[in-house]
Amino acid sequence: MFKNEYVRKVYEDVVRKNPNEKEFLQAVYEVLESLEDVVENNSEIEKQNILSRIVEPERFVSFRVAWVDDEGKVQVNRGYRVQFNSAIGPYKGGLRFHPSVNASIIKFLGFEQCFKNSLTGLPMGGGKGGSDFDPKGKSNREIMAFCQSFMSELYRHIGENTDVPAGDIGVGAREIGYLYGQYKRIKNESVGVLTGKGLSYGGSLARTEATGFGLCYFTQKMLQTMKNDSFENKNVIISGSGNVAIYAAVKVYELGGKVLAMSDSNGYIYDKSGIDINIVKEIKEVKRGRIKEYVNYVPSAKYVEGCKNIWQVKCDIALPCATQNELDEDDAKTLVKNGCIAVCEGANMPSTAKAAAYFVSNHILFGPAKAANAGGVATSGLEMCQNSMRYYWSFKEVDDKLKEIMENIFINIYSTAKKYGDEYNLIKGANIAGFEKILNAMLAQGVY
Ligand code: NDP
Ligand code: 2IT
């Protein structure tokens, strides 16, 4: 529990106001715990009640999304957008379409996004949105109908200088295209109101690859700085097989590592000679199929039912890239016992609080999500920049900037962690470094 009285009161208030929102409370608890020392050293934080202000979203909207399915039936889902904090720039953050989406999930993601966006160094505030709509098994026409209905409400809350959504779980290039088309139809404006757009209508080169590539640039810098090591000849396991997982795998190979296992929500594949990522791309990106189909292409590979078991595969580096709380304390112990030296989070909050604490106290190199996966939103920021200029940069130009941003994030959070007494506690380093810029911006802008 908290040692600082003010921090404790703020947290109790959050619990009282957001009952049963376990993911949101988990994310808030972690940040507040990290900030205790900062609060004790800067009396302005309590005087201006900054903590109560950062845990309360500036705006939270929930709305009905009605659409017609292929059988002519009217379906209803719930849509959300949280505009969490605009102190350092327009709200920015993805949209998630998944049946598990609820207010708690959207608020935890929006809260995390504030600190992540701050760490990128770009002027972006934090937001997030989505729906409990399940894209699995839906036809293209149903996806389009849903996206159009979703945007018919969302458009009034967003704008290129107000709030700029992007993708997340269940929202990729196809969905962004339908959403953008509908925004344009309503507003008659071709502007950078969404990121992750297709290359033919204002998207940025390297945005598709950015989160996975960025995760590996971050991990590489961490290995080099803290252990004088690299991806060379390392065995890597990556959970998930979506956008983040696939491009993390591509970069692992480029950097000399080998990916032994990948998963989806049903199970995982293990290929001891190294997963052929082009096959995974074919299954997931082209056919929108299931990861178990991999064994049809590579009969020597193994499919294991149940995605949680992936952490039992022996590895040097683990990159959880599926979803929140997918890696618990038992998984953490298994990984450490099997000799894993580094864990970097591609997904948002994939490690439970106990798992993360176990990594830190056992001196495993642990890259927390809000730093390690910031490459996606950073490149979204670069897409906004290119849209404003009505110009574009080459793949190499964007990728070079992404790499520089990820290395700077590592340097920043590592030096902050050291300053606060534990170089292995990059969780604390990331939370404090992300918070400081927001704090300065809020203090400068008066009470709002
Ligand atoms: P995708 O929809 O492309 O892929 C999601 C992957 O995770 C799929 O393999 C999916 O399996 C699996 N998954 C989703 N939910 C669950 C679950 N409840 N249990 C087990 N597996 C699950 O999403 P992304 O790759 O874009 O996102 C993955 C993670 O990365 C998320 O946490 C997201 O918030 C985070 N992230 C994404 C960024 C981006 O730019 N896209 C940026 C930063 C973070 P299945 O197909 O079976 O559902
Ligand atoms: O969690 C995330 O950072 C994202 N899903 C990407 C957000 C963005 O605006 O690119």
Coordinates of C-alpha atoms and ligand atoms in Angstrom, one line a residue:
M1 CA 0.0 0.0 0.0
F2 CA 0.9 3.7 -0.3
K3 CA 3.2 5.4 2.2
N4 CA 2.2 8.9 1.2
E5 CA -1.1 10.1 2.6
Y6 CA -2.1 12.2 -0.4
V7 CA -1.4 9.4 -2.9
R8 CA -3.4 7.0 -0.7
K9 CA -6.4 9.3 -0.6
V10 CA -6.3 9.9 -4.4
Y11 CA -6.3 6.1 -4.9
E12 CA -9.2 5.5 -2.5
D13 CA -11.2 8.1 -4.3
V14 CA -10.5 6.4 -7.7
V15 CA -11.7 3.0 -6.2
R16 CA -14.8 4.6 -4.8
K17 CA -15.7 6.4 -8.1
N18 CA -14.8 3.5 -10.4
P19 CA -16.0 0.3 -8.6
N20 CA -15.4 -3.0 -10.3
E21 CA -13.1 -1.5 -13.0
K22 CA -10.3 -3.8 -12.3
E23 CA -8.1 -3.1 -15.3
F24 CA -8.4 0.7 -14.8
L25 CA -7.6 0.4 -11.1
Q26 CA -4.6 -1.8 -11.8
A27 CA -3.2 0.7 -14.2
V28 CA -3.8 3.6 -11.8
Y29 CA -2.3 1.8 -8.8
E30 CA 0.9 1.1 -10.7
V31 CA 1.3 4.7 -11.8
L32 CA 0.5 6.2 -8.4
E33 CA 2.9 3.8 -6.6
S34 CA 5.7 4.9 -9.0
L35 CA 4.9 8.6 -8.3
E36 CA 5.1 8.6 -4.5
D37 CA 8.7 9.9 -4.4
V38 CA 8.0 12.6 -6.9
V39 CA 5.0 13.7 -4.9
E40 CA 7.1 14.0 -1.8
N41 CA 9.7 16.1 -3.6
N42 CA 7.4 18.5 -5.2
S43 CA 4.7 20.1 -3.0
E44 CA 3.0 21.7 -6.1
I45 CA 1.6 18.3 -7.1
E46 CA -0.6 18.1 -4.0
K47 CA -1.2 21.9 -3.8
Q48 CA -2.6 21.8 -7.4
N49 CA -4.2 18.4 -6.8
I50 CA -2.5 17.1 -10.0
L51 CA -3.0 13.4 -9.2
S52 CA -6.8 13.7 -8.8
R53 CA -6.9 15.5 -12.1
I54 CA -4.8 13.0 -14.0
V55 CA -6.9 10.0 -12.9
E56 CA -10.2 11.6 -14.0
P57 CA -10.7 11.6 -17.8
E58 CA -11.4 15.0 -19.3
R59 CA -14.3 13.4 -21.2
F60 CA -15.8 9.9 -21.5
V61 CA -18.5 9.2 -24.1
S62 CA -20.4 6.0 -24.6
F63 CA -22.9 5.6 -27.5
R64 CA -25.2 3.2 -29.3
V65 CA -23.9 1.6 -32.5
A66 CA -26.8 0.0 -34.5
W67 CA -26.0 -1.8 -37.7
V68 CA -27.6 -4.4 -40.1
D69 CA -26.1 -7.8 -40.4
D70 CA -26.0 -10.0 -43.5
E71 CA -29.3 -11.7 -42.5
G72 CA -31.0 -8.3 -42.4
K73 CA -31.2 -8.3 -38.6
V74 CA -30.5 -5.1 -36.6
Q75 CA -27.6 -5.5 -34.2
V76 CA -26.6 -3.1 -31.4
N77 CA -23.2 -2.6 -29.9
R78 CA -21.8 -0.1 -27.5
G79 CA -19.1 2.4 -28.6
Y80 CA -16.7 4.4 -26.4
R81 CA -14.2 7.2 -26.6
V82 CA -12.3 8.4 -23.6
Q83 CA -10.5 11.7 -24.0
F84 CA -8.2 11.4 -21.0
N85 CA -5.7 14.2 -21.0
S86 CA -4.9 17.0 -23.5
A87 CA -2.3 18.8 -21.5
I88 CA 0.5 18.2 -24.0
G89 CA -1.5 17.9 -27.3
P90 CA -4.6 16.6 -29.0
Y91 CA -6.0 13.3 -27.6
K92 CA -4.4 10.4 -29.4
G93 CA -4.9 6.7 -29.1
G94 CA -6.3 3.6 -30.8
L95 CA -9.8 2.0 -31.2
R96 CA -10.3 -1.6 -30.1
F97 CA -13.0 -3.8 -31.4
H98 CA -13.3 -6.9 -29.2
P99 CA -16.1 -8.5 -27.3
S100 CA -14.3 -7.9 -24.0
V101 CA -14.3 -4.1 -24.4
N102 CA -16.0 -2.2 -21.6
A103 CA -15.5 1.1 -19.7
S104 CA -12.7 -0.4 -17.5
I105 CA -10.7 -1.6 -20.5
I106 CA -11.1 1.7 -22.4
K107 CA -10.1 3.8 -19.4
F108 CA -7.1 1.7 -18.5
L109 CA -5.9 2.0 -22.1
G110 CA -6.6 5.7 -22.2
F111 CA -4.8 6.3 -18.9
E112 CA -1.7 4.4 -20.1
Q113 CA -1.8 6.2 -23.4
C114 CA -1.2 9.6 -21.7
F115 CA 2.2 8.5 -20.3
K116 CA 3.1 6.6 -23.4
N117 CA 2.5 9.5 -25.7
S118 CA 4.4 11.8 -23.4
L119 CA 7.4 9.5 -23.5
T120 CA 7.5 9.7 -27.4
G121 CA 8.5 13.3 -27.0
L122 CA 5.8 14.3 -29.6
P123 CA 2.9 16.7 -28.7
M124 CA 0.1 14.2 -28.2
G125 CA -2.4 13.8 -25.3
G126 CA -4.0 10.5 -24.3
G127 CA -7.2 9.0 -25.5
K128 CA -8.7 5.6 -26.5
G129 CA -11.9 4.1 -27.8
G130 CA -13.6 1.1 -29.2
S131 CA -16.5 -1.2 -29.0
D132 CA -17.6 -4.6 -27.8
F133 CA -18.3 -5.5 -31.5
D134 CA -16.6 -8.8 -32.4
P135 CA -15.1 -8.6 -35.9
K136 CA -14.4 -12.4 -36.0
G137 CA -16.4 -14.2 -38.6
K138 CA -18.0 -11.1 -40.0
S139 CA -18.2 -10.4 -43.7
N140 CA -16.6 -7.3 -45.2
R141 CA -20.0 -5.7 -45.7
E142 CA -20.8 -6.2 -42.0
I143 CA -17.5 -4.7 -40.9
M144 CA -18.2 -1.7 -43.2
A145 CA -21.7 -1.3 -41.9
F146 CA -20.5 -1.4 -38.3
C147 CA -17.6 1.1 -39.0
Q148 CA -19.9 3.5 -40.8
S149 CA -22.4 3.5 -37.9
F150 CA -19.6 3.8 -35.3
M151 CA -18.2 6.8 -37.1
S152 CA -21.6 8.4 -37.6
E153 CA -21.5 9.2 -33.8
L154 CA -17.7 9.3 -33.2
Y155 CA -17.1 12.1 -35.8
R156 CA -18.6 14.8 -33.6
H157 CA -16.0 14.1 -30.9
I158 CA -12.8 14.0 -33.0
G159 CA -10.8 16.1 -35.4
E160 CA -7.2 16.6 -36.6
N161 CA -6.5 19.1 -33.8
T162 CA -8.9 17.6 -31.2
D163 CA -8.6 13.8 -31.1
V164 CA -7.0 11.5 -33.6
P165 CA -7.9 7.8 -33.3
A166 CA -6.0 4.9 -34.8
G167 CA -6.1 1.0 -34.7
D168 CA -5.7 -1.4 -31.9
I169 CA -7.0 -5.0 -31.4
G170 CA -9.5 -5.8 -34.2
V171 CA -8.9 -2.5 -35.9
G172 CA -6.4 -2.6 -38.8
A173 CA -6.1 -1.0 -42.2
R174 CA -9.4 -2.3 -43.5
E175 CA -11.4 -0.8 -40.6
I176 CA -9.5 2.5 -40.6
G177 CA -10.4 2.7 -44.3
Y178 CA -14.1 2.3 -43.7
L179 CA -14.0 4.7 -40.7
Y180 CA -12.1 7.3 -42.7
G181 CA -14.5 7.1 -45.7
Q182 CA -17.4 7.7 -43.4
Y183 CA -15.7 10.7 -41.6
K184 CA -15.1 12.2 -45.0
R185 CA -18.6 11.6 -46.2
I186 CA -20.0 13.5 -43.1
K187 CA -17.4 16.3 -42.8
N188 CA -16.3 16.8 -46.4
E189 CA -12.7 17.2 -45.2
S190 CA -9.6 15.3 -46.2
V191 CA -7.5 15.7 -43.1
G192 CA -5.4 13.5 -40.8
V193 CA -8.2 12.7 -38.4
L194 CA -7.2 9.1 -38.2
T195 CA -3.8 7.4 -38.4
G196 CA -2.9 4.0 -39.7
K197 CA -4.5 5.0 -43.0
G198 CA -3.7 3.3 -46.3
L199 CA -0.8 4.6 -48.3
S200 CA -3.0 5.7 -51.1
Y201 CA -4.9 8.2 -48.9
G202 CA -2.5 9.8 -46.5
G203 CA -1.1 6.9 -44.5
S204 CA 2.6 6.8 -43.4
L205 CA 5.1 4.3 -44.6
A206 CA 6.3 2.1 -41.8
R207 CA 3.1 2.7 -39.6
T208 CA 2.1 -0.9 -40.1
E209 CA 5.4 -2.2 -38.9
A210 CA 6.0 0.5 -36.3
T211 CA 4.8 -1.1 -33.0
G212 CA 6.7 -4.4 -33.6
F213 CA 9.8 -2.8 -35.0
G214 CA 9.8 -0.2 -32.3
L215 CA 9.5 -2.9 -29.6
C216 CA 12.6 -4.6 -31.0
Y217 CA 14.6 -1.3 -31.2
F218 CA 13.7 -0.7 -27.6
T219 CA 14.7 -4.2 -26.6
Q220 CA 17.9 -4.0 -28.5
K221 CA 18.9 -0.8 -26.8
M222 CA 18.0 -2.3 -23.4
L223 CA 20.1 -5.4 -24.0
Q224 CA 23.0 -3.4 -25.3
T225 CA 23.0 -0.9 -22.4
M226 CA 22.2 -3.1 -19.5
K227 CA 23.8 -6.4 -20.5
N228 CA 26.2 -5.6 -23.4
D229 CA 24.2 -8.1 -25.3
S230 CA 21.9 -8.3 -28.4
F231 CA 19.3 -10.3 -30.3
E232 CA 22.0 -12.3 -32.0
N233 CA 21.4 -16.1 -31.7
K234 CA 18.6 -15.5 -29.1
N235 CA 15.5 -17.7 -28.9
V236 CA 12.4 -15.5 -28.7
I237 CA 8.8 -16.3 -28.0
I238 CA 6.1 -13.9 -29.1
S239 CA 2.5 -14.2 -27.9
G240 CA -0.2 -13.1 -30.3
S241 CA -0.1 -13.2 -34.1
G242 CA -1.6 -9.8 -34.9
N243 CA -0.1 -6.6 -36.1
V244 CA 2.3 -6.1 -33.2
A245 CA 3.4 -9.7 -33.0
I246 CA 4.0 -10.2 -36.7
Y247 CA 6.3 -7.2 -37.2
A248 CA 8.1 -7.8 -33.9
A249 CA 8.9 -11.3 -35.4
V250 CA 10.1 -9.8 -38.7
K251 CA 12.5 -7.5 -36.8
V252 CA 13.7 -10.2 -34.5
Y253 CA 15.0 -12.2 -37.5
E254 CA 16.6 -9.0 -39.0
L255 CA 18.5 -8.5 -35.7
G256 CA 19.8 -12.1 -35.7
G257 CA 17.3 -13.8 -33.4
K258 CA 14.9 -16.8 -33.9
V259 CA 11.2 -16.9 -33.1
L260 CA 10.2 -20.3 -31.7
A261 CA 6.6 -19.8 -30.7
M262 CA 3.6 -17.5 -31.5
S263 CA -0.1 -17.8 -30.5
D264 CA -3.6 -16.6 -30.9
S265 CA -6.4 -16.8 -28.3
N266 CA -6.9 -20.5 -29.1
G267 CA -3.4 -21.9 -28.8
Y268 CA 0.2 -21.6 -29.8
I269 CA 2.5 -23.0 -32.5
Y270 CA 6.1 -24.2 -31.8
D271 CA 8.6 -24.5 -34.6
K272 CA 12.0 -25.5 -33.4
S273 CA 13.7 -24.5 -36.6
G274 CA 12.2 -21.0 -36.3
I275 CA 8.7 -19.8 -37.3
D276 CA 8.4 -18.9 -41.0
I277 CA 6.9 -15.4 -40.6
N278 CA 5.7 -15.2 -44.2
I279 CA 3.5 -18.2 -43.5
V280 CA 2.0 -16.5 -40.4
K281 CA 1.4 -13.4 -42.5
E282 CA -0.4 -15.4 -45.2
I283 CA -2.6 -17.1 -42.6
K284 CA -3.3 -14.0 -40.5
E285 CA -3.2 -11.0 -42.9
V286 CA -4.4 -12.6 -46.1
K287 CA -6.7 -15.4 -45.0
R288 CA -7.7 -14.0 -41.6
G289 CA -7.3 -17.6 -40.4
R290 CA -6.2 -19.3 -37.1
I291 CA -2.6 -19.9 -36.0
K292 CA -3.1 -23.6 -35.9
E293 CA -3.2 -23.7 -39.7
Y294 CA 0.6 -23.2 -39.6
V295 CA 1.1 -26.9 -39.1
N296 CA -0.6 -27.5 -42.5
Y297 CA 2.3 -25.6 -44.0
V298 CA 5.0 -26.9 -41.7
P299 CA 4.2 -30.4 -40.6
S300 CA 7.2 -30.6 -38.4
A301 CA 5.8 -27.8 -36.2
K302 CA 3.6 -28.4 -33.2
Y303 CA 0.3 -26.8 -32.3
V304 CA -0.7 -26.7 -28.6
E305 CA -4.2 -25.9 -27.6
G306 CA -4.5 -23.1 -25.0
C307 CA -2.6 -19.8 -25.5
K308 CA -1.4 -19.5 -21.9
N309 CA 1.0 -22.4 -22.2
I310 CA 3.2 -20.5 -24.6
W311 CA 5.2 -19.2 -21.6
Q312 CA 6.4 -22.7 -20.9
V313 CA 8.5 -22.7 -24.0
K314 CA 12.1 -22.2 -23.1
C315 CA 13.5 -18.9 -24.4
D316 CA 16.0 -16.1 -23.9
I317 CA 13.6 -13.2 -24.7
A318 CA 9.8 -13.1 -24.3
L319 CA 7.7 -10.5 -26.1
P320 CA 4.1 -10.6 -25.0
C321 CA 2.1 -9.0 -27.8
A322 CA -1.5 -10.2 -27.4
T323 CA -3.5 -8.6 -24.6
Q324 CA -3.8 -7.4 -21.0
N325 CA -2.9 -9.7 -18.1
E326 CA -1.9 -12.6 -20.4
L327 CA 1.2 -13.3 -18.4
D328 CA 0.8 -14.0 -14.6
E329 CA 3.2 -14.6 -11.7
D330 CA 3.4 -18.3 -12.4
D331 CA 4.3 -17.6 -16.0
A332 CA 6.9 -15.1 -14.9
K333 CA 8.4 -17.7 -12.6
T334 CA 8.4 -20.3 -15.4
L335 CA 10.2 -17.9 -17.7
V336 CA 12.8 -17.0 -15.2
K337 CA 13.4 -20.6 -14.2
N338 CA 13.9 -21.4 -17.9
G339 CA 16.6 -18.8 -18.3
C340 CA 14.8 -15.9 -19.9
I341 CA 16.9 -12.7 -19.6
A342 CA 14.5 -10.1 -21.0
V343 CA 10.8 -9.4 -21.3
C344 CA 9.5 -6.5 -23.3
E345 CA 5.8 -5.7 -23.5
G346 CA 4.4 -5.2 -27.0
A347 CA 0.8 -5.5 -25.8
N348 CA -0.7 -3.0 -23.3
M349 CA -0.3 -4.2 -19.7
P350 CA 0.2 -7.9 -20.7
S351 CA 1.9 -8.7 -17.4
T352 CA -0.1 -8.8 -14.2
A353 CA 1.2 -6.5 -11.4
K354 CA 2.7 -9.5 -9.6
A355 CA 4.4 -10.8 -12.7
A356 CA 5.9 -7.4 -13.5
A357 CA 7.1 -7.1 -9.9
Y358 CA 8.7 -10.6 -10.1
F359 CA 10.7 -9.7 -13.2
V360 CA 11.9 -6.4 -11.6
S361 CA 13.0 -8.0 -8.3
N362 CA 14.7 -10.8 -10.1
H363 CA 16.7 -8.4 -12.3
I364 CA 15.2 -9.6 -15.5
L365 CA 15.4 -6.8 -18.1
F366 CA 11.8 -5.7 -18.1
G367 CA 10.5 -3.1 -20.7
P368 CA 7.1 -1.9 -19.6
A369 CA 4.4 -1.5 -22.3
K370 CA 4.0 2.3 -22.1
A371 CA 7.7 2.6 -23.1
A372 CA 8.3 -0.5 -25.2
N373 CA 5.3 -0.4 -27.4
A374 CA 5.3 3.4 -27.9
G375 CA 6.6 3.0 -31.5
G376 CA 3.1 2.6 -32.9
V377 CA 1.7 5.8 -31.6
A378 CA 5.1 7.6 -32.2
T379 CA 4.8 6.7 -35.9
S380 CA 1.1 7.8 -35.8
G381 CA 2.5 11.2 -34.6
L382 CA 4.8 11.1 -37.6
E383 CA 1.8 10.4 -39.8
M384 CA 0.0 13.4 -38.4
C385 CA 3.1 15.5 -39.1
Q386 CA 3.2 14.3 -42.7
N387 CA -0.5 14.9 -43.2
S388 CA -0.2 18.5 -41.9
M389 CA 2.7 19.1 -44.4
R390 CA 0.7 17.5 -47.2
Y391 CA 3.9 15.6 -47.9
Y392 CA 5.4 12.2 -47.1
W393 CA 8.7 10.7 -46.0
S394 CA 10.3 7.5 -47.3
F395 CA 10.2 4.3 -45.4
K396 CA 13.8 4.8 -44.3
E397 CA 13.2 8.3 -43.1
V398 CA 10.2 7.2 -40.9
D399 CA 12.0 4.1 -39.7
D400 CA 15.1 6.0 -38.8
K401 CA 13.0 8.5 -36.8
L402 CA 11.2 5.6 -35.1
K403 CA 14.5 4.0 -34.1
E404 CA 15.8 7.2 -32.7
I405 CA 12.6 7.8 -30.7
M406 CA 12.6 4.3 -29.2
E407 CA 16.3 4.6 -28.2
N408 CA 15.6 8.0 -26.6
I409 CA 12.7 6.5 -24.7
F410 CA 14.9 3.8 -23.3
I411 CA 17.7 6.3 -22.4
N412 CA 15.1 8.6 -20.7
I413 CA 13.4 5.9 -18.6
Y414 CA 16.7 4.1 -17.7
S415 CA 18.3 7.3 -16.4
T416 CA 15.1 8.1 -14.5
A417 CA 15.0 4.6 -13.0
K418 CA 18.7 5.0 -11.9
K419 CA 18.0 8.5 -10.5
Y420 CA 15.2 7.0 -8.3
G421 CA 17.5 4.2 -7.0
D422 CA 16.8 1.0 -9.0
E423 CA 18.0 0.7 -12.5
Y424 CA 16.0 -2.5 -13.1
N425 CA 12.7 -0.7 -12.2
L426 CA 11.9 0.7 -15.7
I427 CA 8.3 0.7 -14.6
K428 CA 9.0 3.5 -12.2
G429 CA 11.3 5.1 -14.7
A430 CA 8.7 5.1 -17.4
N431 CA 5.9 6.4 -15.1
I432 CA 7.9 9.2 -13.7
A433 CA 9.5 10.3 -17.0
G434 CA 6.1 10.2 -18.7
F435 CA 4.4 12.1 -15.9
E436 CA 6.9 14.9 -15.7
K437 CA 6.1 16.5 -19.0
I438 CA 2.3 16.2 -18.3
L439 CA 2.9 17.8 -14.9
N440 CA 4.8 20.7 -16.3
A441 CA 2.1 21.3 -19.0
M442 CA -0.7 21.1 -16.5
L443 CA 1.0 23.5 -14.0
A444 CA 1.6 26.0 -16.9
Q445 CA -2.0 25.9 -18.1
G446 CA -3.8 26.6 -14.8
V447 CA -6.6 24.7 -13.2
Y448 CA -8.9 22.9 -15.6
Ligands
NDP1 P1 -4.5 -7.5 -33.5 O1 -6.0 -7.5 -33.5 O2 -3.8 -7.3 -34.8 O3 -4.0 -8.9 -32.9 C1 -4.3 -9.3 -31.6 C2 -3.6 -10.6 -31.3 O4 -3.8 -10.9 -29.9 C3 -4.3 -11.8 -32.0 O5 -3.4 -12.8 -32.3 C4 -5.4 -12.2 -31.0 O6 -5.8 -13.5 -31.1 C5 -4.6 -12.0 -29.7 N1 -5.6 -11.8 -28.6 C6 -6.5 -10.7 -28.6 N2 -7.2 -10.8 -27.5 C7 -6.8 -11.9 -26.8 C8 -7.2 -12.6 -25.6 N3 -8.2 -12.1 -24.9 N4 -6.5 -13.7 -25.3 C9 -5.5 -14.2 -26.1 N5 -5.1 -13.6 -27.2 C10 -5.8 -12.5 -27.6 O7 -4.0 -6.5 -32.4 P2 -2.6 -5.7 -32.3 O8 -1.5 -6.6 -32.7 O9 -2.7 -4.4 -32.9 O10 -2.6 -5.5 -30.7 C11 -2.0 -6.4 -29.8 C12 -1.7 -5.7 -28.5 O11 -0.7 -4.7 -28.8 C13 -2.8 -5.1 -27.8 O12 -2.6 -5.1 -26.4 C14 -2.8 -3.6 -28.2 O13 -3.4 -2.8 -27.3 C15 -1.3 -3.4 -28.2 N6 -0.7 -2.3 -29.0 C16 -1.1 -2.2 -30.4 C17 -0.5 -1.2 -31.1 C18 -0.8 -1.0 -32.6 O14 -0.2 -0.1 -33.2 N7 -1.6 -1.9 -33.2 C19 0.3 -0.2 -30.5 C20 0.7 -0.4 -29.1 C21 0.1 -1.5 -28.4 P3 -7.2 -13.9 -31.7 O15 -7.1 -13.6 -33.2 O16 -7.5 -15.3 -31.4 O17 -8.2 -12.9 -31.1
2IT2 O1 -1.9 1.3 -27.8 C1 -1.4 2.1 -28.7 O2 -0.5 2.8 -28.5 C2 -2.1 2.0 -30.0 N1 -3.0 1.2 -30.2 C3 -1.6 2.9 -31.1 C4 -2.3 4.2 -31.0 C5 -2.1 5.2 -32.1 O3 -2.7 6.3 -32.0 O4 -1.3 4.9 -33.0

